Amino acid sequence: MSREHNKTPEEQLDPSRRRFLNTAAVAGLAGASMSVGLSACNQDSKPASAAPAAAAGHADAAHEGQNPHLKPGELDTYYGFWSGGHTGDFRVLGMPSGRELHRVPCFVPDALVGWGITNESKAVMGTKADGSLKYTVADTHHTHASYKDGNYDGRYAWINDKINSRIARIRLDYFICDKITELPNVQGFHGIFPDKRDPVDPAINYTTRVFCGAEFHVPLPNDGRDLESPEKYRSLFSCVDAETMEVRWQMLIDGNCDLVATSYDGKLAATNQYNTEGGYHYEGMMSAERDACLFVNIARVEEAVKAGKTTTIGTSKVPVVDGTRAANPDPKSALVGYVSVPKNPHGVNATPDAKYFICAGKLSPTGTVIELAKVLDWFDGKLDDIDKAIVAEVELGLGPLHTAFDGRGNAYTTLFLDSQIVKWNVDAAIRFHAGDKSAQYVVDRLDVTYQPGHVNASQSETRFADGKWLAVGCKFSKDRFLPVGPLHAETEQLVDISGEKMKLVADHPVRPEPHDFIIFKRDLLRPKQVYDMNEFPLAVKDQKEAGVFRDGKKVTVRIASLAPAFEPREFKIKVGDEVTIILTNLDKVEDLTHGFAIPKYNVNFIVNPQETKSVTFKADKPGVFWCYCTHFCHALHLEMRSRMIVEA
Ligand code: RUQ
Ligand code: CUA
Ligand code: CA
């Protein structure tokens, strides 16, 4: 064992870097100077604690490690769901190879699929009165999937849009977005987390709610009032129904929300808060030494909603309960409890043994461990001070952000400023905190490149964390890939965590800029490769059902595709017509997708096997327009066309 492990945690931090935290690092984290933040990863400022033995690429002598490389034709053993950041998308990766398999369009238009072009996708995305899309930008951060018995059940995934406060649901049978909900009276919607079972009904051992945190304070309602009175701005915590996707309730809170986690018993939802000060400049948001992690008692909130102890805000009909400190003085009836956590915490994560929540300190070099049973004791009136639920608060390194788990009692926390992952043992941290100063909770450190944000491990957010693979999303790649101009790819790094020491095994460039992700076993999903035609009420079920159907100026053109032809092969419409094209792909063969593009009419979309889609447009240009198949489908793919004749 290296000398590092015999140091007290105090000694594990290089003193010069601790001074750095108190001054420039804080400015760097606050965004005032990213170059200051980055200087933390320069070689010459590496702390002694990043001992060479713990550095990247040094294999554990006793441990051979796992091979992430697949032979041609070999399949990955895990799925990864990745957020795309402000590309607005939801990405599907195969793991451990890191190969990107799919992007599921949800919030923003997608030219490949025709998302935002077809009527069906526009109905999901939401349109304005003139039929144009309500929003075309999004910023996806957090993606999580539905649970049953503490593991993913393969029904749904959800992802947030921070810009426009929307939550999208992805159906995991077809990997399509089927619903998007906009949260009322919320800005900066950031963390999401599904519940893992019902807090009251033990028969409901699966996800029925998704909790949503809102980061920014705004006037309530935000209709022009209180513009210059930031002390009146507020933030809400929201609960969305997993099935209907309607907002069930919202809760007015003190401070703000950032990320969200839920307990395995279904009783609590947690959200970390970095702006308990209600600051409206970064200095104000970091003036206090401690902020909080808020614990919501789900059963009590839903009782209060049922009992009508609610208000509404502005034009929204969503019931709002009062979760402020002032409205919840008695723990035995409180809807929420606020646990004090050091300075601008980021990230709250539930351990796979279901016992603890861990908050990372961000502006404090610490990780805080909060014991679930003690929080519940406080709600029962058996613990006088909710802060006594904190069972460890230990130093980890500079800029701790997110934490993953291996199912063997270890946590892996990203250190943004140190450009490291620190592996630490939760039980040892608790012993250390309780006074056993010989407890060595830091197990290993790994340098990553550079400035890691999110981290996750295989099955980490389930009861079945398997401690095999860990991925880390590094915010900067700098010199890791061939230069492509000023905009750099980001680095997703793959780490083998099956041994005592972490082992960096691969770098992947990713298009900016993913945030959170989950990694889980491939057999938890059973996607279908061919659609069920009954999903589509408009389906053109047979080539004989194809043709042009006119109702005054409204024209419906029903088209069927069967490689290598569209039926009808030609159709006539008139300038001034409102044209709806309905296209069904009659091919049943897996992977036989057709496209349908109409030149000069700005139309292109695809239909997968047995799928139906429609588009509506105004015929405003006379002429001949070859509607052609854009998706390579057949040896006669280029010949696969239908002639649209628009008469003057
Ligand atoms: S938050 S690092 Cu949404 Cu950490 Cu991305
Ligand atoms: Cu049909 Cu290409
Ligand atoms: Ca703060």
GROMACS .gro file of C-alpha atoms in nm, residues 128-545:
model
  418
  128LYS     CA    1  -4.770   2.760  -3.203
  129ALA     CA    2  -5.103   2.877  -3.347
  130ASP     CA    3  -4.951   2.901  -3.696
  131GLY     CA    4  -4.838   2.538  -3.682
  132SER     CA    5  -4.467   2.615  -3.644
  133LEU     CA    6  -4.267   2.457  -3.363
  134LYS     CA    7  -4.293   2.626  -3.026
  135TYR     CA    8  -3.925   2.563  -2.948
  136THR     CA    9  -3.628   2.454  -3.157
  137VAL     CA   10  -3.352   2.462  -2.895
  138ALA     CA   11  -3.295   2.245  -2.590
  139ASP     CA   12  -3.026   2.158  -2.337
  140THR     CA   13  -3.047   1.799  -2.219
  141HIS     CA   14  -2.860   1.709  -1.900
  142HIS     CA   15  -3.007   1.424  -1.708
  143THR     CA   16  -3.145   1.097  -1.826
  144HIS     CA   17  -3.284   0.817  -1.613
  145ALA     CA   18  -3.492   0.509  -1.683
  146SER     CA   19  -3.796   0.354  -1.517
  147TYR     CA   20  -3.746   0.108  -1.231
  148LYS     CA   21  -3.899  -0.209  -1.101
  149ASP     CA   22  -3.768  -0.383  -0.789
  150GLY     CA   23  -3.465  -0.160  -0.780
  151ASN     CA   24  -3.353  -0.229  -1.136
  152TYR     CA   25  -3.440  -0.086  -1.477
  153ASP     CA   26  -3.754  -0.240  -1.623
  154GLY     CA   27  -3.711  -0.130  -1.984
  155ARG     CA   28  -4.032   0.070  -2.015
  156TYR     CA   29  -3.923   0.433  -2.032
  157ALA     CA   30  -3.639   0.677  -2.009
  158TRP     CA   31  -3.679   1.046  -1.931
  159ILE     CA   32  -3.462   1.342  -2.015
  160ASN     CA   33  -3.480   1.709  -1.923
  161ASP     CA   34  -3.452   2.028  -2.129
  162LYS     CA   35  -3.303   2.293  -1.908
  163ILE     CA   36  -3.364   2.582  -2.150
  164ASN     CA   37  -3.740   2.551  -2.189
  165SER     CA   38  -3.824   2.351  -1.873
  166ARG     CA   39  -3.945   2.043  -2.057
  167ILE     CA   40  -3.930   1.675  -1.975
  168ALA     CA   41  -3.939   1.416  -2.255
  169ARG     CA   42  -4.028   1.051  -2.225
  170ILE     CA   43  -3.861   0.791  -2.446
  171ARG     CA   44  -4.040   0.462  -2.508
  172LEU     CA   45  -3.778   0.193  -2.488
  173ASP     CA   46  -3.961  -0.060  -2.704
  174TYR     CA   47  -3.909   0.154  -3.016
  175PHE     CA   48  -3.659   0.414  -2.887
  176ILE     CA   49  -3.891   0.701  -2.971
  177CYS     CA   50  -4.002   1.007  -2.781
  178ASP     CA   51  -4.377   0.985  -2.725
  179LYS     CA   52  -4.449   1.271  -2.485
  180ILE     CA   53  -4.306   1.605  -2.384
  181THR     CA   54  -4.433   1.809  -2.089
  182GLU     CA   55  -4.348   2.170  -2.012
  183LEU     CA   56  -4.330   2.250  -1.641
  184PRO     CA   57  -4.521   2.564  -1.544
  185ASN     CA   58  -4.361   2.850  -1.349
  186VAL     CA   59  -4.015   2.697  -1.365
  187GLN     CA   60  -3.685   2.809  -1.514
  188GLY     CA   61  -3.356   2.622  -1.523
  189PHE     CA   62  -3.517   2.277  -1.489
  190HIS     CA   63  -3.211   2.066  -1.418
  191GLY     CA   64  -3.217   1.737  -1.227
  192ILE     CA   65  -3.469   1.459  -1.280
  193PHE     CA   66  -3.516   1.128  -1.108
  194PRO     CA   67  -3.793   0.867  -1.128
  195ASP     CA   68  -3.920   0.718  -0.805
  196LYS     CA   69  -3.830   0.352  -0.757
  197ARG     CA   70  -4.151   0.236  -0.594
  198ASP     CA   71  -4.456   0.377  -0.421
  199PRO     CA   72  -4.411   0.510  -0.064
  200VAL     CA   73  -4.754   0.381   0.044
  201ASP     CA   74  -4.866   0.089  -0.171
  202PRO     CA   75  -4.616  -0.201  -0.151
  203ALA     CA   76  -4.774  -0.361  -0.458
  204ILE     CA   77  -4.645  -0.072  -0.668
  205ASN     CA   78  -4.283  -0.175  -0.687
  206TYR     CA   79  -4.212   0.027  -1.002
  207THR     CA   80  -4.181   0.388  -1.119
  208THR     CA   81  -4.496   0.598  -1.127
  209ARG     CA   82  -4.353   0.949  -1.077
  210VAL     CA   83  -4.063   1.156  -1.200
  211PHE     CA   84  -3.926   1.437  -0.983
  212CYS     CA   85  -3.788   1.755  -1.137
  213GLY     CA   86  -3.566   2.021  -0.980
  214ALA     CA   87  -3.565   2.387  -1.087
  215GLU     CA   88  -3.243   2.578  -1.054
  216PHE     CA   89  -3.334   2.938  -1.121
  217HIS     CA   90  -3.541   3.170  -0.907
  218VAL     CA   91  -3.812   3.360  -1.096
  219PRO     CA   92  -4.108   3.581  -1.010
  220LEU     CA   93  -4.419   3.368  -0.948
  221PRO     CA   94  -4.595   3.394  -1.183
  222ASN     CA   95  -4.334   3.530  -1.422
  223ASP     CA   96  -4.568   3.768  -1.599
  224GLY     CA   97  -4.390   4.098  -1.560
  225ARG     CA   98  -4.435   4.145  -1.187
  226ASP     CA   99  -4.153   4.177  -0.933
  227LEU     CA  100  -3.894   4.231  -1.205
  228GLU     CA  101  -3.666   4.437  -0.983
  229SER     CA  102  -3.739   4.248  -0.659
  230PRO     CA  103  -3.511   3.943  -0.671
  231GLU     CA  104  -3.587   3.871  -0.305
  232LYS     CA  105  -3.934   3.767  -0.423
  233TYR     CA  106  -3.812   3.525  -0.689
  234ARG     CA  107  -3.880   3.161  -0.603
  235SER     CA  108  -3.810   2.809  -0.720
  236LEU     CA  109  -4.039   2.501  -0.736
  237PHE     CA  110  -3.983   2.128  -0.708
  238SER     CA  111  -4.214   1.934  -0.943
  239CYS     CA  112  -4.361   1.584  -0.966
  240VAL     CA  113  -4.465   1.446  -1.306
  241ASP     CA  114  -4.684   1.139  -1.351
  242ALA     CA  115  -4.482   0.870  -1.527
  243GLU     CA  116  -4.778   0.743  -1.731
  244THR     CA  117  -4.985   1.050  -1.818
  245MET     CA  118  -4.683   1.283  -1.813
  246GLU     CA  119  -4.900   1.546  -1.646
  247VAL     CA  120  -4.755   1.755  -1.366
  248ARG     CA  121  -4.909   1.605  -1.052
  249TRP     CA  122  -4.797   1.873  -0.809
  250GLN     CA  123  -4.533   2.132  -0.742
  251MET     CA  124  -4.378   2.246  -0.419
  252LEU     CA  125  -4.267   2.594  -0.325
  253ILE     CA  126  -3.931   2.568  -0.148
  254ASP     CA  127  -3.671   2.785   0.017
  255GLY     CA  128  -3.359   2.811  -0.196
  256ASN     CA  129  -3.331   2.635  -0.530
  257CYS     CA  130  -3.301   2.282  -0.664
  258ASP     CA  131  -3.014   2.140  -0.863
  259LEU     CA  132  -2.994   1.764  -0.907
  260VAL     CA  133  -3.239   1.505  -0.783
  261ALA     CA  134  -3.218   1.153  -0.638
  262THR     CA  135  -3.476   0.914  -0.492
  263SER     CA  136  -3.465   0.646  -0.224
  264TYR     CA  137  -3.513   0.278  -0.305
  265ASP     CA  138  -3.801   0.254  -0.056
  266GLY     CA  139  -3.993   0.521  -0.250
  267LYS     CA  140  -4.031   0.741   0.057
  268LEU     CA  141  -3.796   1.028  -0.019
  269ALA     CA  142  -3.688   1.246  -0.306
  270ALA     CA  143  -3.377   1.456  -0.251
  271THR     CA  144  -3.251   1.765  -0.424
  272ASN     CA  145  -2.926   1.945  -0.355
  273GLN     CA  146  -2.939   2.323  -0.324
  274TYR     CA  147  -2.654   2.560  -0.404
  275ASN     CA  148  -2.837   2.889  -0.384
  276THR     CA  149  -2.999   2.883  -0.043
  277GLU     CA  150  -2.892   3.246  -0.029
  278GLY     CA  151  -3.132   3.344  -0.307
  279GLY     CA  152  -2.843   3.527  -0.470
  280TYR     CA  153  -2.884   3.664  -0.818
  281HIS     CA  154  -2.513   3.707  -0.895
  282TYR     CA  155  -2.259   3.433  -0.837
  283GLU     CA  156  -2.105   3.618  -0.544
  284GLY     CA  157  -2.442   3.615  -0.375
  285MET     CA  158  -2.494   3.247  -0.452
  286MET     CA  159  -2.169   3.155  -0.278
  287SER     CA  160  -2.178   3.387   0.019
  288ALA     CA  161  -2.288   3.122   0.271
  289GLU     CA  162  -2.052   2.851   0.398
  290ARG     CA  163  -2.323   2.588   0.382
  291ASP     CA  164  -2.621   2.525   0.160
  292ALA     CA  165  -2.853   2.227   0.181
  293CYS     CA  166  -2.991   1.902   0.056
  294LEU     CA  167  -3.368   1.897   0.073
  295PHE     CA  168  -3.558   1.576   0.147
  296VAL     CA  169  -3.920   1.554   0.032
  297ASN     CA  170  -4.155   1.321   0.217
  298ILE     CA  171  -4.353   1.197  -0.083
  299ALA     CA  172  -4.643   1.035   0.104
  300ARG     CA  173  -4.703   1.348   0.312
  301VAL     CA  174  -4.696   1.575   0.007
  302GLU     CA  175  -4.948   1.359  -0.174
  303GLU     CA  176  -5.175   1.356   0.134
  304ALA     CA  177  -5.157   1.735   0.145
  305VAL     CA  178  -5.245   1.752  -0.225
  306LYS     CA  179  -5.539   1.516  -0.170
  307ALA     CA  180  -5.655   1.722   0.127
  308GLY     CA  181  -5.650   2.032  -0.092
  309LYS     CA  182  -5.381   2.210   0.112
  310THR     CA  183  -5.264   2.370  -0.209
  311THR     CA  184  -5.263   2.690  -0.410
  312THR     CA  185  -5.210   2.759  -0.778
  313ILE     CA  186  -4.979   3.004  -0.948
  314GLY     CA  187  -5.085   3.228  -1.235
  315THR     CA  188  -5.270   3.048  -1.513
  316SER     CA  189  -5.135   2.704  -1.416
  317LYS     CA  190  -5.386   2.460  -1.265
  318VAL     CA  191  -5.116   2.243  -1.106
  319PRO     CA  192  -5.164   2.221  -0.725
  320VAL     CA  193  -4.875   2.377  -0.534
  321VAL     CA  194  -4.788   2.279  -0.177
  322ASP     CA  195  -4.581   2.491   0.058
  323GLY     CA  196  -4.245   2.333   0.134
  324THR     CA  197  -4.078   2.634   0.289
  325ARG     CA  198  -3.917   2.610   0.631
  326ALA     CA  199  -4.167   2.854   0.779
  327ALA     CA  200  -4.462   2.639   0.670
  328ASN     CA  201  -4.306   2.317   0.806
  329PRO     CA  202  -4.191   2.383   1.163
  330ASP     CA  203  -4.286   2.042   1.308
  331PRO     CA  204  -4.086   1.744   1.176
  332LYS     CA  205  -4.378   1.511   1.253
  333SER     CA  206  -4.594   1.684   0.996
  334ALA     CA  207  -4.324   1.841   0.778
  335LEU     CA  208  -4.340   1.785   0.403
  336VAL     CA  209  -3.966   1.848   0.374
  337GLY     CA  210  -3.647   1.857   0.572
  338TYR     CA  211  -3.341   2.065   0.491
  339VAL     CA  212  -3.006   1.901   0.570
  340SER     CA  213  -2.715   2.144   0.584
  341VAL     CA  214  -2.441   2.062   0.329
  342PRO     CA  215  -2.117   2.252   0.261
  343LYS     CA  216  -2.088   2.526   0.006
  344ASN     CA  217  -2.272   2.503  -0.325
  345PRO     CA  218  -2.306   2.127  -0.337
  346HIS     CA  219  -2.348   1.962  -0.675
  347GLY     CA  220  -2.500   1.625  -0.728
  348VAL     CA  221  -2.689   1.402  -0.493
  349ASN     CA  222  -2.670   1.026  -0.546
  350ALA     CA  223  -2.828   0.728  -0.369
  351THR     CA  224  -2.596   0.440  -0.282
  352PRO     CA  225  -2.690   0.098  -0.428
  353ASP     CA  226  -2.720  -0.052  -0.078
  354ALA     CA  227  -3.016   0.190  -0.037
  355LYS     CA  228  -2.874   0.332   0.287
  356TYR     CA  229  -2.718   0.666   0.199
  357PHE     CA  230  -2.736   0.979  -0.011
  358ILE     CA  231  -2.412   1.144  -0.110
  359CYS     CA  232  -2.373   1.512  -0.191
  360ALA     CA  233  -2.056   1.646  -0.348
  361GLY     CA  234  -1.929   1.978  -0.220
  362LYS     CA  235  -1.827   2.157  -0.542
  363LEU     CA  236  -1.692   2.470  -0.369
  364SER     CA  237  -1.601   2.266  -0.063
  365PRO     CA  238  -1.355   1.977  -0.110
  366THR     CA  239  -1.587   1.740   0.070
  367GLY     CA  240  -1.833   1.461   0.021
  368THR     CA  241  -2.128   1.448   0.260
  369VAL     CA  242  -2.293   1.116   0.347
  370ILE     CA  243  -2.652   1.138   0.470
  371GLU     CA  244  -2.816   0.832   0.620
  372LEU     CA  245  -3.165   0.762   0.491
  373ALA     CA  246  -3.287   0.589   0.810
  374LYS     CA  247  -3.191   0.894   1.015
  375VAL     CA  248  -3.376   1.132   0.785
  376LEU     CA  249  -3.683   0.910   0.829
  377ASP     CA  250  -3.624   0.914   1.207
  378TRP     CA  251  -3.633   1.293   1.195
  379PHE     CA  252  -3.965   1.283   1.008
  380ASP     CA  253  -4.091   1.049   1.282
  381GLY     CA  254  -3.981   1.284   1.559
  382LYS     CA  255  -3.710   1.044   1.679
  383LEU     CA  256  -3.413   1.262   1.583
  384ASP     CA  257  -3.409   1.617   1.718
  385ASP     CA  258  -3.188   1.770   1.449
  386ILE     CA  259  -3.199   1.664   1.084
  387ASP     CA  260  -2.830   1.756   1.045
  388LYS     CA  261  -2.758   1.457   1.268
  389ALA     CA  262  -2.847   1.245   0.964
  390ILE     CA  263  -2.504   1.343   0.830
  391VAL     CA  264  -2.284   1.043   0.907
  392ALA     CA  265  -1.976   1.159   0.720
  393GLU     CA  266  -1.835   1.475   0.578
  394VAL     CA  267  -1.489   1.398   0.447
  395GLU     CA  268  -1.233   1.566   0.227
  396LEU     CA  269  -1.208   1.424  -0.122
  397GLY     CA  270  -1.030   1.684  -0.335
  398LEU     CA  271  -1.104   1.998  -0.528
  399GLY     CA  272  -1.433   2.059  -0.703
  400PRO     CA  273  -1.624   1.738  -0.627
  401LEU     CA  274  -1.928   1.707  -0.855
  402HIS     CA  275  -2.085   1.366  -0.919
  403THR     CA  276  -2.061   1.023  -0.762
  404ALA     CA  277  -2.096   0.666  -0.891
  405PHE     CA  278  -2.084   0.332  -0.711
  406ASP     CA  279  -1.943  -0.017  -0.762
  407GLY     CA  280  -2.173  -0.218  -0.533
  408ARG     CA  281  -1.876  -0.311  -0.314
  409GLY     CA  282  -1.910  -0.015  -0.082
  410ASN     CA  283  -1.699   0.227  -0.283
  411ALA     CA  284  -1.793   0.563  -0.427
  412TYR     CA  285  -1.626   0.733  -0.725
  413THR     CA  286  -1.646   1.110  -0.723
  414THR     CA  287  -1.533   1.343  -0.999
  415LEU     CA  288  -1.304   1.625  -0.892
  416PHE     CA  289  -1.346   1.898  -1.149
  417LEU     CA  290  -1.051   2.113  -1.046
  418ASP     CA  291  -0.817   1.826  -0.965
  419SER     CA  292  -0.905   1.654  -1.297
  420GLN     CA  293  -0.936   1.332  -1.105
  421ILE     CA  294  -1.169   1.061  -0.998
  422VAL     CA  295  -1.133   0.973  -0.634
  423LYS     CA  296  -1.237   0.625  -0.525
  424TRP     CA  297  -1.339   0.623  -0.161
  425ASN     CA  298  -1.495   0.376   0.073
  426VAL     CA  299  -1.821   0.495   0.227
  427ASP     CA  300  -1.802   0.284   0.545
  428ALA     CA  301  -1.446   0.393   0.611
  429ALA     CA  302  -1.551   0.755   0.560
  430ILE     CA  303  -1.825   0.708   0.818
  431ARG     CA  304  -1.575   0.554   1.064
  432PHE     CA  305  -1.332   0.840   1.002
  433HIS     CA  306  -1.606   1.095   1.061
  434ALA     CA  307  -1.702   0.917   1.384
  435GLY     CA  308  -1.350   0.970   1.516
  436ASP     CA  309  -1.141   0.680   1.389
  437LYS     CA  310  -0.863   0.890   1.238
  438SER     CA  311  -0.683   0.579   1.113
  439ALA     CA  312  -0.970   0.495   0.879
  440GLN     CA  313  -0.844   0.518   0.525
  441TYR     CA  314  -1.135   0.602   0.313
  442VAL     CA  315  -0.950   0.719   0.001
  443VAL     CA  316  -0.874   0.399  -0.191
  444ASP     CA  317  -0.739   0.534  -0.520
  445ARG     CA  318  -0.709   0.838  -0.739
  446LEU     CA  319  -0.707   0.847  -1.118
  447ASP     CA  320  -0.610   1.142  -1.335
  448VAL     CA  321  -0.854   1.207  -1.615
  449THR     CA  322  -0.830   1.449  -1.905
  450TYR     CA  323  -0.965   1.703  -1.833
  451GLN     CA  324  -1.208   1.858  -1.585
  452PRO     CA  325  -1.458   1.578  -1.532
  453GLY     CA  326  -1.825   1.652  -1.475
  454HIS     CA  327  -2.037   1.343  -1.479
  455VAL     CA  328  -1.933   0.997  -1.386
  456ASN     CA  329  -2.132   0.677  -1.383
  457ALA     CA  330  -2.066   0.309  -1.349
  458SER     CA  331  -2.236  -0.001  -1.483
  459GLN     CA  332  -2.568  -0.050  -1.301
  460SER     CA  333  -2.456   0.217  -1.052
  461GLU     CA  334  -2.800   0.375  -1.001
  462THR     CA  335  -2.967   0.042  -0.923
  463ARG     CA  336  -2.956  -0.213  -0.643
  464PHE     CA  337  -2.744  -0.420  -0.882
  465ALA     CA  338  -2.433  -0.207  -0.923
  466ASP     CA  339  -2.181  -0.455  -1.065
  467GLY     CA  340  -1.854  -0.266  -1.034
  468LYS     CA  341  -1.729  -0.345  -1.384
  469TRP     CA  342  -1.707  -0.028  -1.592
  470LEU     CA  343  -1.703   0.338  -1.518
  471ALA     CA  344  -1.733   0.620  -1.769
  472VAL     CA  345  -1.637   0.977  -1.700
  473GLY     CA  346  -1.750   1.276  -1.903
  474CYS     CA  347  -1.459   1.517  -1.925
  475LYS     CA  348  -1.556   1.870  -2.015
  476PHE     CA  349  -1.230   1.949  -2.193
  477SER     CA  350  -1.029   1.739  -2.436
  478LYS     CA  351  -0.759   1.996  -2.523
  479ASP     CA  352  -0.478   1.785  -2.671
  480ARG     CA  353  -0.637   1.437  -2.667
  481PHE     CA  354  -0.758   1.428  -3.029
  482LEU     CA  355  -0.663   1.561  -3.371
  483PRO     CA  356  -0.734   1.933  -3.380
  484VAL     CA  357  -1.046   2.037  -3.570
  485GLY     CA  358  -1.043   2.410  -3.510
  486PRO     CA  359  -1.152   2.602  -3.205
  487LEU     CA  360  -1.445   2.383  -3.106
  488HIS     CA  361  -1.309   2.076  -2.932
  489ALA     CA  362  -1.472   1.742  -2.886
  490GLU     CA  363  -1.520   1.636  -2.528
  491THR     CA  364  -1.354   1.330  -2.383
  492GLU     CA  365  -1.553   1.039  -2.252
  493GLN     CA  366  -1.307   0.810  -2.079
  494LEU     CA  367  -1.366   0.448  -1.995
  495VAL     CA  368  -1.229   0.310  -1.671
  496ASP     CA  369  -1.207  -0.051  -1.560
  497ILE     CA  370  -1.316  -0.055  -1.195
  498SER     CA  371  -1.320  -0.432  -1.148
  499GLY     CA  372  -0.996  -0.423  -0.947
  500GLU     CA  373  -0.872  -0.237  -0.644
  501LYS     CA  374  -0.710   0.029  -0.862
  502MET     CA  375  -0.894   0.212  -1.134
  503LYS     CA  376  -0.754   0.153  -1.480
  504LEU     CA  377  -0.806   0.395  -1.767
  505VAL     CA  378  -0.866   0.188  -2.080
  506ALA     CA  379  -1.006   0.414  -2.354
  507ASP     CA  380  -1.069   0.769  -2.470
  508HIS     CA  381  -1.365   0.859  -2.687
  509PRO     CA  382  -1.430   1.194  -2.848
  510VAL     CA  383  -1.792   1.301  -2.822
  511ARG     CA  384  -1.972   1.586  -2.985
  512PRO     CA  385  -2.033   1.851  -2.720
  513GLU     CA  386  -2.162   1.825  -2.481
  514PRO     CA  387  -2.304   1.536  -2.293
  515HIS     CA  388  -2.384   1.560  -1.923
  516ASP     CA  389  -2.533   1.273  -1.733
  517PHE     CA  390  -2.565   0.913  -1.848
  518ILE     CA  391  -2.654   0.569  -1.723
  519ILE     CA  392  -2.502   0.231  -1.809
  520PHE     CA  393  -2.693  -0.093  -1.765
  521LYS     CA  394  -2.699  -0.456  -1.876
  522ARG     CA  395  -2.824  -0.516  -2.227
  523ASP     CA  396  -3.069  -0.790  -2.130
  524LEU     CA  397  -3.279  -0.533  -1.941
  525LEU     CA  398  -3.408  -0.410  -2.277
  526ARG     CA  399  -3.604  -0.587  -2.546
  527PRO     CA  400  -3.640  -0.334  -2.826
  528LYS     CA  401  -3.855  -0.420  -3.128
  529GLN     CA  402  -3.708  -0.390  -3.476
  530VAL     CA  403  -4.036  -0.371  -3.667
  531TYR     CA  404  -4.335  -0.155  -3.576
  532ASP     CA  405  -4.677  -0.287  -3.497
  533MET     CA  406  -4.894  -0.126  -3.765
  534ASN     CA  407  -5.181  -0.097  -3.517
  535GLU     CA  408  -4.986   0.181  -3.343
  536PHE     CA  409  -5.082   0.408  -3.634
  537PRO     CA  410  -5.447   0.506  -3.686
  538LEU     CA  411  -5.367   0.660  -4.026
  539ALA     CA  412  -5.186   0.353  -4.164
  540VAL     CA  413  -5.219   0.278  -4.536
  541LYS     CA  414  -5.248  -0.093  -4.478
  542ASP     CA  415  -5.242  -0.207  -4.837
  543GLN     CA  416  -5.124  -0.069  -5.169
  544LYS     CA  417  -5.492  -0.067  -5.277
  545GLU     CA  418  -5.564   0.191  -5.006
   0.00000   0.00000   0.00000
